Amino acid sequence: MDNPFQKPHVLMLRYGLLSILAFIVVFPLVWLALASVRPQNEIFQPVSDFGWNTFIPSRFTLDNYRTLLNGDFPLAVKNSTFVALTTVLFGVVVNALAGFAFAVFDFRGKNLLFLLVIVSFMMPFEAIVLPLYVMIRAFGWANSYQALIVPEIANGMVIFLFRQFFASIPRDFYEAARVDGASWFYIFARIAMPLSWPTIATSGLMLFLAQWDSFFWPVVAASDSAYAVVQVAIARNINFEQNDWGGLFASTNLAILLGTIPFLLIQRFYVRTLISGGIK
Amino acid sequence: MSSMKIDTLRKSFGELEILRGISLDVRHGEFVALVGPSGCGKSTLLRLIAGLEAATSGHIFIDDRDVTRLPPKERDIAMVFQNYALYPHLTVRANMGFSLKLRGDAKDQINKKVEEAAGVLGLEHLLDRYPGQLSGGQRQRVATGRAIVRDPKLFLFDEPLSNLDAKLRVQMRTEIKALHQRLGSTMIYVTHDQIEAMTLADRIVVMQGGRIEQEGAPLDLYDRPANAFVGGFLGSPAMNFIKGTMSDGAVKASDGTRLPVLSEASALDGRHVLWGARPESIVPDDNGFEGTVEVVEPTGPDTQLLVRVAGDPLVVLLRKRMKVNAGDKIRLGVVGEDTHLFDAKDGMRIAL
Ligand SMILES: Nc1ncnc2c1ncn2[C@@H]1O[C@H](COP(=O)(O)OP(=O)(O)O)[C@@H](O)[C@H]1O
Ligand SMILES: [Mg+2]
């Protein structure tokens, strides 16, 4: 890629195309960010009247955010954060355990079971909403944190990721530990998990974002406003009576910014590869 | 008292029988080398002894206790793996102390033992490093160190030197031998390198296809291989074999060439045999059998020749320099009548 002998016009063409692509991706986000700091009445004005004003607000205001912070939104952020972090915590442990079993043990029905795991993440969530809701009701969990968290803990994709990683750890690691007297659980917790930081980071992120972005299931399972999560709160800005565009853009913007925090936090784990060195 | 005893041990993976009835008795303090071609079941046997794999039938005793059904940790063994299996997220110290910590030893006790082992292996200055920061030879030593801190009843090594380059391998071979002499522990050592086995072991066990072909002291096996396979497996360059029929106390090859054997062999006349001679036992001899030199390889001290005799290639290792050219005719004999006869059909040694 970084060939210094590359012909200049090829290079220009490449960067030109990439810039256009970047613009297409970034522009809506920039517009969103800018719209959220405009006064309510000005938000759609520059669209019909395209010019510099499209990009530069005539007046910079935090009114939209102020309104947001005095409303239900902070509660929604709190709910979402709690739900997402709890899901990550349990999800990583449960799915890693399942992945470890698939990777390391031989048991009857293993292949069929693993096939089901794969099918489970191929299947659209909408297909199981109704039976799931019936189950949640039967447990008496409607309008509760359990309803939001428990169904999201087991995740076929994450089990698959962990299985692939654990299967790639040389068997000798496990066997050396067994000869040294370690129990399987000890091996899982002290050998396998410490080696799998990149997978833990990726899975944690996937579980977090799945919860942070989830909308359909929370609407179905916990419609009570006390359990409203971020995406539900965002949607509440728009209804039949009135559209609070400023609130919509400000809350969307906040949701995006908060959602990137975990990504920034764990980025460094992608760089570190812990597996090197122990095996020749 | 035997340190470890195996009684008609069998292991199948599904339909496939990998170990076909192995029996072995290992004395206290003995160094036993398991050798055999790749895939003959050496690692499987070691894993069965370690308890990493369950036996299909048969019994394993360690210090006269039946451990066949016990999990690895109740067998009091230590194993050194081919690729060392050092935990990359633990320091050398933690790696070496791993089993002691699991056993519940006190911290200062662990440190003392780890430092003692590190002293024996020259690892003191590396204790706080991670495996990724060590060279191949150092990793090998750490893996050995992890085994010796426990002072187990039995050491198992699975090709521990095969990942090292040739020079380091020779050095570590010497170290392992010294370690065995120092500790006096029972060791079972798997290798496919027959030189390693010859130099290290008190006793060599040659395996093939899940069976023990022969066991015994290295030089006994070298001098009196029980069958053609063992004869060909031990020794480098390998023993030469030529097919023939016994007639008038010699082996008559397909083209009539007469290959010498011990004088008392005349009773075998008419029998189909495999004539075997080690490359270093064959020398030029004006009264000997004839061959055509095909390749001449001077290595400095030695000269290695490839000679075509009765249509078969024959390797000759001369402990001197010799002026011959490819294409020359040469007459050869065998020193001290050091020849071997095997049955042509089943390859078993024919006693003379
Ligand atoms: N878990 C297993 N399942 C099926 N076959 C196996 C298994 N482990 C080993 N084998 C087979 O057993 C044979 C012997 O293997 P191994 O003991 O590793 O040989 P060696 O160490 O002598 O090279 C090989 O053919 C191998 O494919
Ligand atoms: Mg092997």
PDB file of C-alpha atoms in Angstrom, chain A residues 170-183 186 190-192 194-195 274-280, chain B residues 47 50-52 72-73 77-79 81 83-89 98-99 101-102 131-132 139 146 150 163:
ATOM      1  CA  PRO A 170      -2.493 -25.299  22.107  1.00  0.00           C
ATOM      2  CA  ARG A 171      -3.844 -28.262  24.066  1.00  0.00           C
ATOM      3  CA  ASP A 172      -0.501 -28.522  25.813  1.00  0.00           C
ATOM      4  CA  PHE A 173      -1.347 -25.472  27.932  1.00  0.00           C
ATOM      5  CA  TYR A 174      -4.389 -27.230  29.340  1.00  0.00           C
ATOM      6  CA  GLU A 175      -2.632 -30.548  29.719  1.00  0.00           C
ATOM      7  CA  ALA A 176       0.464 -29.122  31.386  1.00  0.00           C
ATOM      8  CA  ALA A 177      -1.824 -27.483  33.919  1.00  0.00           C
ATOM      9  CA  ARG A 178      -3.720 -30.705  34.481  1.00  0.00           C
ATOM     10  CA  VAL A 179      -0.536 -32.652  35.103  1.00  0.00           C
ATOM     11  CA  ASP A 180       0.452 -29.911  37.540  1.00  0.00           C
ATOM     12  CA  GLY A 181      -2.763 -30.570  39.414  1.00  0.00           C
ATOM     13  CA  ALA A 182      -5.115 -27.826  38.223  1.00  0.00           C
ATOM     14  CA  SER A 183      -8.872 -28.389  38.093  1.00  0.00           C
ATOM     15  CA  TYR A 186      -8.845 -23.298  37.601  1.00  0.00           C
ATOM     16  CA  ARG A 190      -6.288 -18.783  35.427  1.00  0.00           C
ATOM     17  CA  ILE A 191      -4.948 -19.994  32.085  1.00  0.00           C
ATOM     18  CA  ALA A 192      -7.584 -19.699  29.378  1.00  0.00           C
ATOM     19  CA  PRO A 194      -6.022 -14.435  31.028  1.00  0.00           C
ATOM     20  CA  LEU A 195      -4.868 -15.440  27.555  1.00  0.00           C
ATOM     21  CA  LEU A 274      -0.782 -12.150  24.801  1.00  0.00           C
ATOM     22  CA  ILE A 275      -0.515 -15.543  23.242  1.00  0.00           C
ATOM     23  CA  SER A 276       3.011 -15.037  21.964  1.00  0.00           C
ATOM     24  CA  GLY A 277       5.944 -16.541  23.734  1.00  0.00           C
ATOM     25  CA  GLY A 278       4.696 -19.440  25.797  1.00  0.00           C
ATOM     26  CA  ILE A 279       4.700 -21.881  22.971  1.00  0.00           C
ATOM     27  CA  LYS A 280       7.760 -22.200  20.818  1.00  0.00           C
TER      28      LYS A 280
ATOM     29  CA  ARG B  47      -0.233 -39.333  27.767  1.00  0.00           C
ATOM     30  CA  ALA B  50       0.303 -39.081  32.631  1.00  0.00           C
ATOM     31  CA  GLY B  51      -3.438 -39.688  32.820  1.00  0.00           C
ATOM     32  CA  LEU B  52      -4.272 -37.218  30.086  1.00  0.00           C
ATOM     33  CA  PRO B  72      -3.244 -36.767  36.377  1.00  0.00           C
ATOM     34  CA  LYS B  73      -2.842 -34.816  39.579  1.00  0.00           C
ATOM     35  CA  ILE B  77       4.248 -37.146  37.810  1.00  0.00           C
ATOM     36  CA  ALA B  78       5.717 -34.187  35.949  1.00  0.00           C
ATOM     37  CA  MET B  79       5.721 -33.797  32.207  1.00  0.00           C
ATOM     38  CA  PHE B  81       6.040 -30.935  26.635  1.00  0.00           C
ATOM     39  CA  ASN B  83       6.573 -27.008  22.864  1.00  0.00           C
ATOM     40  CA  TYR B  84       7.161 -26.319  26.576  1.00  0.00           C
ATOM     41  CA  ALA B  85       3.639 -24.999  27.269  1.00  0.00           C
ATOM     42  CA  LEU B  86       4.913 -22.152  29.431  1.00  0.00           C
ATOM     43  CA  TYR B  87       2.077 -19.825  30.390  1.00  0.00           C
ATOM     44  CA  PRO B  88       2.826 -16.576  28.558  1.00  0.00           C
ATOM     45  CA  HIS B  89       1.057 -14.381  31.111  1.00  0.00           C
ATOM     46  CA  PHE B  98       2.706 -23.162  39.367  1.00  0.00           C
ATOM     47  CA  SER B  99       2.305 -26.732  40.590  1.00  0.00           C
ATOM     48  CA  LYS B 101       1.033 -23.110  44.390  1.00  0.00           C
ATOM     49  CA  LEU B 102      -1.720 -25.466  43.284  1.00  0.00           C
ATOM     50  CA  PRO B 131       8.455 -16.642  28.518  1.00  0.00           C
ATOM     51  CA  GLY B 132       8.174 -14.374  25.497  1.00  0.00           C
ATOM     52  CA  ARG B 139      12.400 -21.806  27.560  1.00  0.00           C
ATOM     53  CA  ARG B 146       8.827 -26.496  36.181  1.00  0.00           C
ATOM     54  CA  ARG B 150       7.904 -30.795  42.312  1.00  0.00           C
ATOM     55  CA  ASN B 163      12.261 -27.578  18.735  1.00  0.00           C
TER      56      ASN B 163
END
